[in-house]
Amino acid sequence: MTARIYQRPKNAMQSGRARTDEWVLEFEQSEARRADPLMGWTGSSDTQAQVQLTFPSKDEAKAYAGKYGIAARVHATPPKSLKLQAYADNFR
């Protein structure tokens, strides 16, 4: 059972920063998805892939994984870059 720990990115459809300071522990899929022959939906019998745990800090997520013997990989948060641009720059 392996998991990954990452910081939740900002949604492209929102301007605020709600829930971007949370860290997420998410289990990786242990078996491949397969298509249902009748409906065409994809799914698997792996229920761990549906679990997402949130933590206020990276250290708490790592401590939880260590306590329960979960092999977890921590994904670094990409640096945030702001592109400051004025409306007048469109007419230069």
Coordinates of C-alpha atoms in Angstrom, one line a residue, residues 12-92:
A12 CA -8.1 27.2 -12.2
M13 CA -11.8 28.2 -11.8
Q14 CA -11.4 30.1 -8.6
S15 CA -9.7 33.3 -7.7
G16 CA -9.4 32.6 -4.0
R17 CA -6.9 30.5 -2.1
A18 CA -9.4 28.4 -0.1
R19 CA -8.0 25.0 1.0
T20 CA -4.7 25.5 -0.7
D21 CA -2.8 25.3 2.6
E22 CA -4.0 21.8 3.2
W23 CA -1.8 18.7 2.6
V24 CA -3.4 15.6 1.1
L25 CA -2.5 12.0 1.6
E26 CA -3.9 10.0 -1.3
F27 CA -3.5 6.2 -1.9
E28 CA -2.3 5.1 -5.3
Q29 CA -4.2 2.5 -7.3
S30 CA -3.2 -1.1 -6.6
E31 CA -5.0 -2.6 -9.6
A32 CA -5.8 -1.3 -13.1
R33 CA -9.2 0.1 -14.0
R34 CA -11.3 -1.9 -16.4
A35 CA -14.4 -1.1 -18.5
D36 CA -17.8 -2.4 -17.5
P37 CA -19.1 -4.4 -20.5
L38 CA -22.7 -3.3 -20.0
M39 CA -22.5 0.4 -19.1
G40 CA -19.0 1.2 -20.4
W41 CA -18.0 2.9 -17.1
T42 CA -14.5 2.3 -15.8
G43 CA -13.9 1.1 -12.3
S44 CA -12.0 -1.3 -10.1
S45 CA -12.5 -3.1 -6.9
D46 CA -9.7 -1.1 -5.2
T47 CA -11.5 1.0 -2.5
Q48 CA -8.3 2.6 -1.1
A49 CA -8.0 4.7 -4.3
Q50 CA -11.1 6.6 -3.2
V51 CA -9.6 7.7 0.1
Q52 CA -8.2 11.2 0.5
L53 CA -7.0 12.4 3.9
T54 CA -6.3 16.1 4.6
F55 CA -3.8 17.4 7.1
P56 CA -2.9 21.0 8.1
S57 CA 0.9 20.4 7.6
K58 CA 3.2 18.1 5.7
D59 CA 4.8 16.8 8.9
E60 CA 1.5 15.6 10.3
A61 CA 0.8 13.8 7.0
K62 CA 4.2 12.1 7.2
A63 CA 3.7 11.2 10.8
Y64 CA 0.3 9.6 10.0
A65 CA 1.9 7.5 7.2
G66 CA 4.7 6.5 9.5
K67 CA 2.4 5.5 12.4
Y68 CA 0.3 3.2 10.2
G69 CA 3.2 1.8 8.1
I70 CA 2.2 3.5 4.8
A71 CA 5.0 4.0 2.3
A72 CA 4.4 7.6 1.2
R73 CA 6.2 9.8 -1.3
V74 CA 6.1 13.5 -0.7
H75 CA 5.7 15.6 -3.8
A76 CA 7.2 19.1 -3.5
T77 CA 5.0 22.1 -4.1
P78 CA 5.9 23.9 -7.3
P79 CA 7.0 27.5 -6.8
K80 CA 4.3 30.1 -7.3
S81 CA 5.1 32.8 -9.9
L82 CA 3.0 35.9 -10.5
K83 CA 2.9 37.5 -13.9
L84 CA 2.2 41.1 -13.1
Q85 CA 0.8 42.8 -16.2
A86 CA -1.1 46.0 -16.6
Y87 CA -4.0 46.4 -19.1
A88 CA -2.0 49.2 -20.8
D89 CA 0.6 46.6 -21.8
N90 CA -1.8 45.2 -24.4
F91 CA -1.5 48.4 -26.4
R92 CA 2.3 48.8 -26.5

